[in-house]
Structure formats: structure tokens, C-alpha cells
Amino acid sequence: MLELYNAFDSLCSQKVKLVLAEKNLEWKNHSLNLLTFENLQPSYIRLNPKGVVPTLIHDGKVVTDSAVIVRYLDKQFPHPLLTPTEPLLQEKMKSWINLQNQFPMRELMYGNYQGIEGAVLRRSVQIKQKLLPQLMQANPELKEQYEAKFNDVRQWNFSIQDANEIATINAKIEPMLAQLEEQLSQTDWLCGATYSLADAVWTAVLNRLGELKFGYLWADDTHPALKAYLSRVKARPSFRKAIQSDKMPLSMLLTGLRRIFLSI
Ligand SMILES: N[C@@H](CCC(=O)N[C@@H](CS)C(=O)NCC(=O)O)C(=O)O
């Protein structure tokens, strides 16, 4: 039995949802509302001490962090296998996933979303910063976890208010895409002739960059292989199942907006 604690429209959750869809696995859904801070509640912090989604539960075993979860799923459910069999290609897969993990997508997203969406997301981080000390006080047994989360959120808040830092992050996108372009002009998939976990992870990230209006970077002919790759990954049934249909229900969104704008 697989259970996934996740959030609608969460990039890290989408990576896992893609892998679950590629493997045609059934799972029990636990959608958390990040706009009402369900991820910061003590019951969830006990499950995932960093207070982030996703968290996978498999036969009672708790697995956290999307990069760890996708590897775990591939080991436990190897049909189809999404890890290359050749050691050199396995290393390549690891480095594509690491390259993605090291990129500060969180700051990029919260710093670049525009309009109401951007305002909601940035205000949610400010509220987290106010909420965490209260949660820490009310739950002294989780002091360590809440303190670590508070320090992380403070830094996060600081970064997304800093236009220079966001501009520096934005400037790193193109060189990263150039690396993908080089690989994809030689092979159909990031690790050669077959689709792998690296492709699932990058599908979610490239789709998000497109939503953030960085799609112009491959819309013209500067990254033709990347553009063709994106069409290929988006044509897979997993994309429809895991990403296109990943929309927060209106009632959940309204509850979240009320929390963000009417209370602090
Ligand atoms: N390294 C973690 C990062 C998880 C993460 O940052 N998740 C975001 C959603 S994509 C989250 O839960 N944000 C809420 C918060 O940090 O309070 C992973 O890949 O699972």
C-alpha cells in the first residue's frame, strides 16, 4: 500500500507523481493545503521533520525527499525500471538529478511568480515566519524541528525579498539549459536511449520554468533539442496524469486565500 502526502501544484510532489504514473502505481492521496500551513502541524512534523511535501508511506515505512522517494520507488517497483543498468549511465542519472536539486527552485519560484499568485506565495512565507515561533512554544517536544524550520524560512523570506539575489538565480537558468541542450542534441533522453528518473525530475522542473515565463528560453531556435524533448515528455500519459490534472480544488484554494489574507 502506497500513501503520498503531497500538495497540489507542488513541484517536488509532481516529480514523485510523475514516477508513480510512469509505473502505473495506485496510491492513497493525502493532499495538504500549504496555504493553511497543514505541513507545519505537529502531526505532520512528526512524519516529515522538515515540514515539507512530499512524504511517501509504503507498508508503514516513511520515506521523505522527492529525490530519495523516486529512487526508492524504482527499487521497490522495478517495472518499468527507470534507472539505467549500465554503471556509467547510473552515474549520469545521479548527476542530472543532483544538478536539479542544487538549483534553488524554491527561491526562483517564490521570487518570480507575478500578480496575485506571487503575492499569495510571498505572504505565505511571511506568515510562516510568524507562525513557527508560536508552534515551537506550543509543542516544546518538537522545538528542534521548528527551530530548524524557522531558520530556513527566515533565510527563504530574506532571499525572495532581495531582487539582486533573484536576478542572480534567474541568470543561472540559461547555462543550465545549455547543458541539457548539449545532452539532448545527442540522445533522446537525458541518460541515453531510454527514459529514466532524471527525465521525470526534469519534466516537472522544465514545465515549472515554462509556467514562470522562462519558456522563451526554448521557444525560439536557441535550444531546439530541448524544445523537442519537452514536447516528447509532455506527450507522455504520465504528464497528463501527474501534472496537467494537478490543480487545487476551488474550495481548498478559497480556504487558503482566506487564511493568507484574513489572518496573520
Ligand atoms: N528536498 C525536498 C524539498 C521539498 C519542498 O521544499 N517541498 C515544498 C513544496 S515543492 C514544500 O513543502 N514547501 C512548504 C514549506 O517549505 O513550508 C524534496 O525534494 O522533497
XYZ file of N, CA and C and ligand atoms in Angstrom:
812
model
N 0.836 -1.200 0.000
C 0.000 0.000 0.000
C 0.876 1.258 0.000
N 0.627 2.133 -0.963
C 1.400 3.380 -1.041
C 0.509 4.562 -0.669
N 1.050 5.438 0.156
C 0.333 6.665 0.501
C 1.272 7.831 0.231
N 0.732 8.899 -0.335
C 1.585 10.057 -0.603
C 0.995 11.313 0.009
N 1.744 11.863 0.949
C 1.427 13.192 1.476
C 2.018 14.170 0.477
N 1.191 15.028 -0.048
C 1.641 15.904 -1.137
C 0.824 17.175 -1.115
N 1.134 18.067 -2.044
C 0.296 19.270 -2.174
C 0.040 19.489 -3.651
N -1.140 20.047 -3.955
C -1.442 20.382 -5.339
C -0.436 21.416 -5.820
N -0.020 21.251 -7.067
C 0.848 22.230 -7.708
C 2.224 22.347 -7.047
N 2.582 21.359 -6.224
C 3.911 21.399 -5.610
C 4.891 20.690 -6.538
N 5.965 21.405 -6.875
C 6.951 20.872 -7.816
C 7.527 19.537 -7.332
N 7.901 19.488 -6.050
C 8.540 18.260 -5.537
C 7.549 17.106 -5.521
N 6.272 17.417 -5.252
C 5.253 16.369 -5.286
C 5.064 15.879 -6.725
N 5.127 16.815 -7.673
C 4.910 16.431 -9.074
C 5.970 15.449 -9.570
N 7.210 15.613 -9.084
C 8.265 14.678 -9.515
C 7.876 13.251 -9.129
N 7.384 13.103 -7.900
C 7.001 11.772 -7.412
C 5.741 11.275 -8.130
N 4.778 12.189 -8.328
C 3.535 11.794 -9.004
C 3.837 11.301 -10.428
N 4.821 11.941 -11.080
C 5.207 11.500 -12.434
C 5.735 10.077 -12.413
N 6.594 9.781 -11.435
C 7.188 8.437 -11.357
C 6.100 7.404 -11.029
N 5.189 7.768 -10.134
C 4.082 6.854 -9.813
C 3.250 6.585 -11.069
N 3.038 7.645 -11.867
C 2.239 7.483 -13.091
C 2.995 6.652 -14.125
N 4.304 6.893 -14.267
C 5.106 6.106 -15.220
C 5.028 4.621 -14.882
N 4.924 4.329 -13.594
C 4.907 2.928 -13.147
C 3.492 2.393 -12.988
N 2.520 3.269 -13.300
C 1.125 2.876 -13.194
C 0.747 2.361 -11.807
N 1.277 3.006 -10.790
C 1.026 2.548 -9.414
C -0.180 3.287 -8.822
N -0.964 2.561 -8.053
C -2.082 3.176 -7.336
C -1.555 3.696 -6.008
N -2.063 4.803 -5.547
C -1.620 5.335 -4.255
C -2.751 6.092 -3.585
N -2.651 6.115 -2.260
C -3.662 6.834 -1.495
C -3.213 8.283 -1.337
N -4.118 9.182 -1.665
C -3.766 10.596 -1.685
C -4.035 11.286 -0.339
N -3.010 11.980 0.166
C -3.225 12.868 1.315
C -2.767 14.257 0.859
N -3.728 15.068 0.426
C -3.369 16.420 -0.051
C -3.308 17.382 1.105
N -2.176 18.003 1.303
C -2.064 19.021 2.351
C -2.276 20.392 1.724
N -2.892 21.284 2.474
C -3.052 22.650 1.996
C -1.884 23.484 2.544
N -0.952 23.821 1.655
C 0.219 24.590 2.116
C -0.175 26.015 2.482
N -1.309 26.474 1.941
C -1.746 27.849 2.235
C -2.404 27.960 3.611
N -2.754 26.815 4.207
C -3.243 26.881 5.591
C -2.205 26.245 6.527
N -1.026 25.990 5.964
C 0.133 25.524 6.747
C -0.093 24.160 7.400
N -0.848 23.310 6.723
C -1.048 21.947 7.257
C 0.279 21.211 7.388
N 1.246 21.616 6.532
C 2.570 20.962 6.574
C 3.358 21.332 7.827
N 2.892 22.345 8.572
C 3.626 22.757 9.780
C 2.986 22.207 11.053
N 1.873 21.522 10.889
C 1.187 20.998 12.078
C 2.018 19.891 12.736
N 1.946 19.791 14.067
C 2.777 18.796 14.772
C 2.649 17.381 14.209
N 1.424 16.977 13.856
C 1.260 15.584 13.376
C 2.077 15.365 12.104
N 2.156 16.383 11.238
C 2.935 16.209 10.002
C 4.439 16.345 10.268
N 4.801 17.248 11.177
C 6.234 17.415 11.507
C 6.794 16.106 12.086
N 5.932 15.365 12.775
C 6.392 14.069 13.331
C 6.691 13.086 12.205
N 5.992 13.251 11.089
C 6.185 12.370 9.931
C 7.366 12.857 9.086
N 7.375 14.153 8.850
C 8.396 14.758 7.988
C 8.978 15.947 8.769
N 10.105 15.737 9.475
C 10.638 16.757 10.394
C 10.943 18.098 9.722
N 11.097 18.114 8.379
C 11.362 19.397 7.706
C 10.073 20.128 7.358
N 8.935 19.458 7.569
C 7.656 20.108 7.280
C 7.467 20.429 5.817
N 7.932 19.520 4.952
C 7.771 19.743 3.508
C 7.070 18.542 2.881
N 6.465 18.777 1.725
C 5.928 17.662 0.950
C 6.901 17.420 -0.212
N 6.960 16.198 -0.696
C 6.147 15.024 -0.397
C 6.744 14.126 0.690
N 5.861 13.262 1.221
C 6.284 12.149 2.082
C 5.572 10.903 1.572
N 6.333 9.849 1.390
C 5.746 8.586 0.936
C 5.667 7.619 2.111
N 4.572 6.905 2.190
C 4.492 5.813 3.174
C 4.257 4.529 2.389
N 5.139 3.580 2.595
C 4.997 2.301 1.895
C 5.022 1.182 2.926
N 3.904 0.523 3.056
C 3.791 -0.546 4.058
C 4.321 -0.083 5.416
N 3.961 1.118 5.818
C 4.348 1.634 7.131
C 5.711 2.311 7.155
N 6.507 2.174 6.079
C 7.839 2.805 6.048
C 7.689 4.237 5.521
N 8.299 5.179 6.262
C 8.193 6.590 5.869
C 9.430 6.981 5.051
N 9.189 7.541 3.863
C 10.313 7.982 3.024
C 10.095 9.455 2.682
N 11.107 10.280 2.948
C 10.976 11.712 2.653
C 12.021 12.123 1.615
N 11.796 13.270 1.026
C 12.615 13.906 -0.001
C 12.352 13.272 -1.384
N 11.908 14.131 -2.300
C 11.481 13.616 -3.610
C 12.567 12.801 -4.321
N 13.837 13.245 -4.206
C 14.910 12.514 -4.919
C 15.102 11.119 -4.320
N 14.936 11.031 -3.008
C 15.069 9.729 -2.330
C 13.840 8.868 -2.652
N 12.676 9.520 -2.656
C 11.426 8.772 -2.906
C 11.426 8.147 -4.306
N 11.854 8.921 -5.311
C 11.783 8.349 -6.673
C 12.738 7.156 -6.815
N 13.902 7.246 -6.169
C 14.838 6.103 -6.212
C 14.245 4.898 -5.475
N 13.632 5.194 -4.336
C 13.017 4.126 -3.547
C 11.934 3.417 -4.385
N 11.094 4.220 -5.044
C 10.019 3.630 -5.845
C 10.584 2.753 -6.958
N 11.683 3.227 -7.550
C 12.252 2.453 -8.661
C 12.829 1.114 -8.186
N 13.339 1.099 -6.970
C 13.881 -0.152 -6.408
C 12.760 -1.115 -6.046
N 11.731 -0.561 -5.399
C 10.647 -1.416 -4.920
C 9.702 -1.878 -6.031
N 9.566 -1.031 -7.052
C 8.625 -1.345 -8.143
C 9.365 -1.209 -9.475
N 10.198 -2.199 -9.818
C 11.107 -2.032 -10.957
C 10.485 -2.233 -12.349
N 9.146 -2.270 -12.442
C 8.529 -2.461 -13.764
C 7.643 -1.267 -14.103
N 8.046 -0.439 -15.051
C 9.292 -0.471 -15.800
C 10.428 0.129 -14.971
N 11.627 -0.361 -15.220
C 12.788 0.156 -14.499
C 13.165 1.525 -15.072
N 13.307 2.514 -14.181
C 13.632 3.871 -14.655
C 15.058 4.268 -14.272
N 15.884 3.257 -13.980
C 17.307 3.500 -13.710
C 18.095 2.706 -14.750
N 19.058 3.352 -15.423
C 19.816 2.597 -16.422
C 20.576 1.440 -15.771
N 20.833 0.407 -16.544
C 21.547 -0.745 -15.967
C 23.068 -0.527 -16.001
N 23.539 0.240 -16.963
C 24.996 0.493 -17.070
C 25.469 1.451 -15.977
N 26.552 1.096 -15.248
C 27.027 1.961 -14.159
C 27.326 3.402 -14.597
N 27.884 3.557 -15.788
C 28.207 4.928 -16.239
C 26.952 5.778 -16.410
N 25.921 5.134 -16.918
C 24.650 5.854 -17.100
C 23.953 6.083 -15.758
N 24.187 5.175 -14.826
C 23.617 5.381 -13.477
C 24.231 6.628 -12.855
N 25.548 6.783 -13.058
C 26.245 7.986 -12.549
C 25.692 9.235 -13.219
N 25.450 9.103 -14.498
C 24.915 10.243 -15.260
C 23.541 10.637 -14.700
N 22.732 9.637 -14.420
C 21.394 9.927 -13.880
C 21.517 10.664 -12.543
N 22.445 10.165 -11.718
C 22.653 10.792 -10.414
C 23.055 12.258 -10.608
N 23.957 12.507 -11.566
C 24.418 13.895 -11.686
C 23.341 14.803 -12.269
N 22.469 14.283 -13.151
C 21.360 15.132 -13.633
C 20.400 15.465 -12.488
N 20.164 14.489 -11.628
C 19.235 14.745 -10.506
C 19.889 15.714 -9.515
N 21.194 15.529 -9.276
C 21.898 16.449 -8.365
C 21.919 17.871 -8.902
N 22.173 18.000 -10.202
C 22.212 19.339 -10.812
C 20.876 20.043 -10.540
N 19.798 19.298 -10.704
C 18.484 19.884 -10.474
C 18.286 20.234 -8.996
N 18.694 19.311 -8.133
C 18.495 19.517 -6.692
C 19.267 20.712 -6.161
N 20.431 20.947 -6.769
C 21.250 22.063 -6.272
C 20.724 23.419 -6.743
N 19.819 23.388 -7.716
C 19.306 24.663 -8.214
C 18.201 25.176 -7.283
N 18.305 26.428 -6.831
C 17.330 26.921 -5.830
C 15.953 27.214 -6.421
N 15.226 26.145 -6.765
C 13.913 26.308 -7.406
C 12.916 27.037 -6.505
N 13.017 26.790 -5.205
C 12.068 27.408 -4.281
C 12.185 28.935 -4.352
N 13.415 29.425 -4.255
C 13.634 30.869 -4.298
C 13.245 31.407 -5.680
N 13.594 30.633 -6.707
C 13.253 31.046 -8.068
C 11.726 31.203 -8.211
N 10.987 30.220 -7.697
C 9.522 30.268 -7.846
C 8.924 31.416 -7.036
N 9.270 31.447 -5.754
C 8.652 32.457 -4.882
C 9.111 33.869 -5.232
N 10.277 33.966 -5.855
C 10.783 35.277 -6.241
C 10.230 35.758 -7.569
N 9.781 34.822 -8.427
C 9.398 35.216 -9.784
C 7.913 35.209 -10.079
N 7.118 34.486 -9.274
C 5.683 34.493 -9.589
C 5.173 35.921 -9.516
N 4.311 36.262 -10.479
C 3.798 37.626 -10.580
C 2.361 37.685 -10.088
N 1.818 38.893 -10.003
C 0.387 39.102 -9.743
C -0.056 38.511 -8.417
N -1.300 38.098 -8.379
C -1.914 37.606 -7.135
C -1.187 36.354 -6.631
N -0.795 35.504 -7.602
C -0.130 34.256 -7.214
C 1.166 34.543 -6.457
N 1.946 35.478 -7.004
C 3.208 35.858 -6.362
C 2.955 36.465 -4.992
N 1.929 37.333 -4.914
C 1.622 37.999 -3.637
C 1.226 36.965 -2.583
N 0.405 35.991 -2.991
C -0.052 34.952 -2.050
C 1.147 34.140 -1.559
N 1.987 33.721 -2.496
C 3.115 32.866 -2.103
C 4.078 33.602 -1.171
N 4.374 34.845 -1.515
C 5.337 35.590 -0.678
C 4.743 35.899 0.700
N 3.444 36.196 0.712
C 2.822 36.455 2.022
C 2.792 35.172 2.861
N 2.636 34.039 2.197
C 2.594 32.777 2.947
C 3.920 32.531 3.669
N 5.027 32.958 3.065
C 6.332 32.751 3.721
C 6.463 33.691 4.929
N 5.928 34.911 4.771
C 5.966 35.847 5.918
C 5.145 35.301 7.085
N 3.976 34.720 6.747
C 3.120 34.181 7.816
C 3.814 32.999 8.507
N 4.464 32.153 7.696
C 5.197 31.010 8.282
C 6.184 31.512 9.325
N 6.874 32.605 8.990
C 7.901 33.125 9.892
C 7.287 33.578 11.224
N 6.033 34.064 11.164
C 5.353 34.486 12.395
C 4.789 33.292 13.154
N 4.342 32.304 12.382
C 3.644 31.154 12.957
C 4.590 30.182 13.670
N 5.781 30.028 13.114
C 6.680 28.981 13.636
C 7.067 29.167 15.107
N 7.379 30.397 15.563
C 7.693 30.538 16.990
C 6.512 30.135 17.876
N 5.276 30.423 17.396
C 4.090 30.036 18.193
C 3.977 28.511 18.262
N 4.220 27.867 17.128
C 4.140 26.404 17.095
C 5.229 25.782 17.977
N 6.380 26.444 17.971
C 7.517 25.948 18.770
C 7.169 26.014 20.254
N 6.537 27.125 20.614
C 6.181 27.305 22.021
C 5.095 26.313 22.469
N 4.144 26.088 21.559
C 3.035 25.189 21.908
C 3.442 23.711 21.887
N 4.565 23.407 21.198
C 4.977 21.999 21.056
C 6.459 21.849 21.406
N 6.792 22.009 22.689
C 8.211 22.008 23.064
C 8.946 20.719 22.687
N 8.212 19.623 22.565
C 8.880 18.360 22.195
C 9.378 18.400 20.745
N 8.877 19.379 19.950
C 9.312 19.489 18.546
C 10.169 20.742 18.327
N 10.738 21.243 19.436
C 11.487 22.506 19.391
C 12.576 22.486 18.301
N 13.327 21.396 18.284
C 14.457 21.303 17.350
C 13.993 21.428 15.890
N 12.917 20.691 15.582
C 12.402 20.704 14.206
C 11.862 22.091 13.835
N 11.082 22.689 14.770
C 10.513 24.005 14.465
C 11.601 25.083 14.377
N 12.618 24.933 15.198
C 13.703 25.923 15.165
C 14.434 25.861 13.818
N 14.703 24.633 13.376
C 15.394 24.467 12.077
C 14.515 25.021 10.957
N 13.216 24.757 11.043
C 12.305 25.245 10.000
C 12.256 26.778 10.029
N 12.226 27.336 11.213
C 12.180 28.798 11.347
C 13.422 29.436 10.701
N 14.589 28.876 10.983
C 15.821 29.434 10.414
C 15.810 29.340 8.887
N 15.296 28.228 8.393
C 15.220 28.045 6.945
C 14.243 29.053 6.325
N 13.085 29.216 6.981
C 12.062 30.130 6.452
C 12.547 31.577 6.487
N 13.292 31.928 7.524
C 13.806 33.296 7.630
C 14.736 33.597 6.443
N 15.589 32.638 6.138
C 16.527 32.797 5.014
C 15.765 32.870 3.682
N 14.757 32.031 3.576
C 13.907 31.958 2.378
C 13.222 33.321 2.158
N 12.658 33.859 3.223
C 11.967 35.137 3.177
C 12.916 36.257 2.747
N 14.093 36.187 3.307
C 15.123 37.177 3.024
C 15.493 37.131 1.535
N 15.715 35.927 1.036
C 16.136 35.762 -0.373
C 15.077 36.285 -1.336
N 13.806 35.975 -1.062
C 12.796 36.341 -2.064
C 12.451 37.830 -2.058
N 12.899 38.530 -0.997
C 12.711 39.994 -0.980
C 13.881 40.688 -1.679
N 14.926 39.927 -1.975
C 16.157 40.519 -2.483
C 16.210 40.385 -4.018
N 15.872 41.488 -4.694
C 15.785 41.457 -6.156
C 17.111 41.039 -6.796
N 18.238 41.441 -6.164
C 19.540 41.075 -6.747
C 19.769 39.575 -6.692
N 19.384 38.999 -5.538
C 19.579 37.548 -5.408
C 18.709 36.796 -6.426
N 17.486 37.263 -6.603
C 16.593 36.589 -7.567
C 17.151 36.755 -8.990
N 17.662 37.953 -9.287
C 18.233 38.174 -10.631
C 19.442 37.253 -10.850
N 20.241 37.054 -9.786
C 21.413 36.174 -9.909
C 20.961 34.727 -10.172
N 19.912 34.314 -9.460
C 19.390 32.951 -9.680
C 18.844 32.833 -11.112
N 18.082 33.834 -11.529
C 17.498 33.794 -12.880
C 18.571 33.658 -13.954
N 19.696 34.341 -13.714
C 20.771 34.320 -14.721
C 21.425 32.932 -14.824
N 21.179 32.079 -13.846
C 21.795 30.734 -13.887
C 20.960 29.733 -14.687
N 19.748 30.149 -15.074
C 18.877 29.191 -15.777
C 19.435 28.847 -17.154
N 19.816 29.880 -17.899
C 20.231 29.646 -19.281
C 21.431 28.701 -19.375
N 22.502 28.908 -18.559
C 23.635 27.961 -18.623
C 23.220 26.525 -18.267
N 22.233 26.402 -17.372
C 21.773 25.060 -17.004
C 21.041 24.428 -18.203
N 20.242 25.237 -18.885
C 19.527 24.727 -20.056
C 20.502 24.368 -21.180
N 21.605 25.116 -21.235
C 22.611 24.818 -22.276
C 23.192 23.417 -22.066
N 23.347 23.027 -20.802
C 23.852 21.667 -20.527
C 22.853 20.615 -20.998
N 21.563 20.907 -20.755
C 20.530 19.961 -21.204
C 20.528 19.883 -22.737
N 20.639 21.053 -23.354
C 20.624 21.106 -24.818
C 21.747 20.254 -25.411
N 22.920 20.363 -24.801
C 24.064 19.624 -25.329
C 23.795 18.111 -25.278
N 23.278 17.671 -24.126
C 22.976 16.238 -23.981
C 21.877 15.806 -24.944
N 20.822 16.613 -25.008
C 19.643 16.201 -25.780
C 19.851 16.325 -27.284
N 20.922 17.009 -27.673
C 21.211 17.025 -29.109
C 21.935 15.729 -29.499
N 22.337 14.941 -28.471
C 22.999 13.659 -28.766
C 22.109 12.450 -28.506
N 21.230 12.569 -27.490
C 20.395 11.419 -27.133
C 18.942 11.868 -26.925
N 18.016 10.937 -27.094
C 16.591 11.283 -26.934
C 16.253 11.634 -25.492
N 16.909 10.920 -24.542
C 16.603 11.116 -23.129
C 17.883 11.505 -22.405
N 17.745 11.977 -21.182
C 18.927 12.524 -20.504
C 20.011 11.481 -20.236
N 19.606 10.215 -20.109
C 20.618 9.179 -19.850
C 20.705 8.194 -21.007
N 20.488 8.666 -22.194
C 20.681 7.795 -23.352
C 19.386 7.474 -24.068
N 19.245 6.191 -24.403
C 18.142 5.797 -25.294
C 16.835 5.526 -24.558
N 16.895 5.458 -23.222
C 15.632 5.170 -22.519
C 15.317 6.211 -21.444
N 14.038 6.396 -21.253
C 13.502 7.338 -20.265
C 13.923 6.879 -18.863
N 14.364 7.841 -18.029
C 14.821 7.476 -16.675
C 14.224 8.432 -15.639
N 14.579 8.182 -14.377
C 14.134 9.065 -13.286
C 14.566 10.512 -13.535
N 15.735 10.677 -14.154
C 16.221 12.039 -14.435
C 15.236 12.771 -15.340
N 14.646 12.054 -16.294
C 13.687 12.695 -17.194
C 12.413 13.092 -16.443
N 11.996 12.252 -15.504
C 10.788 12.592 -14.731
C 11.035 13.872 -13.928
N 12.177 13.911 -13.250
C 12.510 15.076 -12.421
C 12.584 16.344 -13.284
N 13.263 16.247 -14.421
C 13.424 17.439 -15.262
C 12.138 17.835 -15.988
N 11.256 16.869 -16.214
C 9.956 17.208 -16.818
C 9.231 18.204 -15.911
N 9.183 17.878 -14.619
C 8.473 18.739 -13.672
C 9.137 20.119 -13.613
N 10.469 20.128 -13.614
C 11.184 21.404 -13.477
C 11.039 22.263 -14.739
N 11.202 21.657 -15.896
C 11.088 22.437 -17.134
C 9.668 22.966 -17.302
N 8.698 22.139 -16.944
C 7.314 22.601 -17.027
C 7.111 23.807 -16.118
N 7.704 23.761 -14.912
C 7.566 24.874 -13.977
C 8.265 26.128 -14.509
N 9.434 25.940 -15.114
C 10.135 27.107 -15.682
C 9.273 27.747 -16.770
N 8.579 26.915 -17.535
C 7.675 27.428 -18.569
C 6.540 28.223 -17.943
N 5.976 27.704 -16.861
C 4.877 28.415 -16.175
C 5.356 29.754 -15.632
N 6.636 29.786 -15.250
C 7.197 31.024 -14.700
C 7.631 31.996 -15.800
N 7.256 31.671 -17.028
C 7.568 32.539 -18.175
C 9.045 32.507 -18.574
N 9.739 31.405 -18.256
C 11.097 31.255 -18.783
C 11.077 30.417 -20.066
N 9.858 30.098 -20.509
C 9.707 29.276 -21.715
C 10.299 29.959 -22.950
N 10.441 31.282 -22.902
C 11.018 31.982 -24.060
C 12.427 31.464 -24.343
N 13.054 30.893 -23.293
C 14.429 30.406 -23.462
C 14.514 29.228 -24.439
N 13.412 28.525 -24.638
C 13.447 27.458 -25.637
C 12.391 27.641 -26.730
N 11.633 28.762 -26.657
C 10.583 28.973 -27.652
C 11.181 29.277 -29.026
N 12.316 29.986 -29.035
C 12.933 30.271 -30.333
C 13.842 29.090 -30.686
N 14.760 29.298 -31.617
C 15.565 28.146 -32.033
C 16.908 28.044 -31.327
N 17.032 28.691 -30.159
C 18.324 28.628 -29.477
C 18.547 27.279 -28.789
N 17.454 26.599 -28.410
C 17.578 25.280 -27.760
C 16.630 24.289 -28.444
N 16.900 23.972 -29.716
C 15.939 23.135 -30.466
C 15.773 21.725 -29.894
N 16.874 21.141 -29.401
C 16.765 19.764 -28.881
C 15.931 19.755 -27.596
N 16.115 20.781 -26.790
C 15.359 20.886 -25.538
C 13.869 21.083 -25.835
N 13.608 21.916 -26.826
C 12.212 22.188 -27.212
C 11.526 20.884 -27.669
N 12.236 20.106 -28.480
C 11.659 18.839 -28.975
C 11.487 17.853 -27.808
N 12.447 17.861 -26.895
C 12.388 16.972 -25.717
C 11.158 17.289 -24.868
N 10.929 18.576 -24.698
C 9.794 18.993 -23.876
C 8.470 18.541 -24.499
N 8.400 18.605 -25.816
C 7.184 18.106 -26.486
C 7.051 16.611 -26.245
N 8.186 15.897 -26.265
C 8.132 14.431 -26.064
C 7.670 14.084 -24.649
N 8.249 14.757 -23.651
C 7.856 14.394 -22.275
C 6.404 14.798 -21.985
N 5.992 15.907 -22.590
C 4.611 16.367 -22.350
C 3.584 15.471 -23.052
N 4.034 14.732 -24.056
C 3.114 13.838 -24.773
C 2.919 12.526 -24.018
N 3.697 12.278 -22.983
C 3.572 11.007 -22.250
C 2.318 11.043 -21.367
N 1.631 9.898 -21.253
C 0.425 9.867 -20.402
C 0.731 10.321 -18.970
N 1.951 10.079 -18.493
C 2.293 10.466 -17.112
C 2.177 11.978 -16.921
N 2.446 12.741 -17.959
C 2.399 14.200 -17.836
C 0.950 14.646 -17.591
N 0.043 14.051 -18.370
C -1.371 14.414 -18.208
C -1.844 14.035 -16.798
N -1.473 12.800 -16.404
C -1.961 12.270 -15.135
C -1.369 13.018 -13.930
N -0.077 13.306 -13.995
C 0.600 13.840 -12.803
C 0.651 15.360 -12.765
N 0.676 16.000 -13.917
C 0.886 17.459 -13.909
C -0.323 18.225 -14.451
N -0.830 17.813 -15.626
C -1.927 18.611 -16.193
C -3.167 18.598 -15.311
N -3.386 17.505 -14.616
C -4.606 17.427 -13.801
C -4.342 17.824 -12.345
N -3.140 18.360 -12.090
C -2.745 18.665 -10.715
C -3.183 20.082 -10.313
N -4.471 20.270 -10.195
C -4.978 21.618 -9.868
C -5.702 21.585 -8.529
N -5.417 22.584 -7.710
C -6.044 22.652 -6.390
C -7.557 22.876 -6.524
N -8.384 22.070 -5.828
C -9.829 22.308 -5.896
C -10.159 23.707 -5.373
N -11.195 24.308 -5.979
C -11.535 25.694 -5.650
C -11.783 25.893 -4.156
N -12.481 24.926 -3.519
C -12.809 25.099 -2.096
C -11.527 25.158 -1.258
N -10.546 24.353 -1.633
C -9.274 24.332 -0.891
C -8.521 25.656 -1.113
N -8.583 26.131 -2.353
C -7.908 27.393 -2.677
C -8.538 28.546 -1.894
N -9.870 28.562 -1.840
C -10.549 29.655 -1.125
C -10.231 29.619 0.369
N -10.184 28.407 0.928
C -9.814 28.289 2.345
C -8.402 28.836 2.547
N -7.522 28.520 1.610
C -6.139 29.000 1.694
C -6.053 30.507 1.581
N -6.801 31.076 0.619
C -6.747 32.532 0.422
C -7.286 33.275 1.643
N -8.339 32.693 2.239
C -8.881 33.315 3.465
C -7.804 33.350 4.546
N -7.088 32.231 4.663
C -6.050 32.137 5.703
C -4.919 33.138 5.433
N -4.553 33.267 4.175
C -3.423 34.134 3.826
C -3.782 35.615 3.998
N -5.014 35.985 3.587
C -5.319 37.418 3.586
C -6.082 37.914 4.808
N -6.782 37.004 5.495
C -7.613 37.500 6.597
C -7.024 37.248 7.971
N -5.946 36.495 8.034
C -5.384 36.267 9.365
C -3.865 36.321 9.294
N -3.282 36.574 10.395
C -1.823 36.606 10.418
C -1.333 36.013 11.737
N 14.188 18.492 -0.902
C 12.784 18.358 -0.657
C 12.134 19.717 -0.770
C 10.655 19.652 -0.513
C 9.983 21.017 -0.587
O 10.631 22.065 -0.448
N 8.668 20.996 -0.783
C 7.891 22.211 -0.864
C 6.815 22.065 -1.915
S 7.500 21.783 -3.516
C 7.191 22.462 0.471
O 6.752 21.539 1.124
N 7.084 23.740 0.866
C 6.423 24.142 2.045
C 7.366 24.643 3.113
O 8.593 24.528 2.991
O 6.868 25.168 4.123
C 12.181 17.367 -1.673
O 12.679 17.307 -2.801
O 11.244 16.644 -1.306
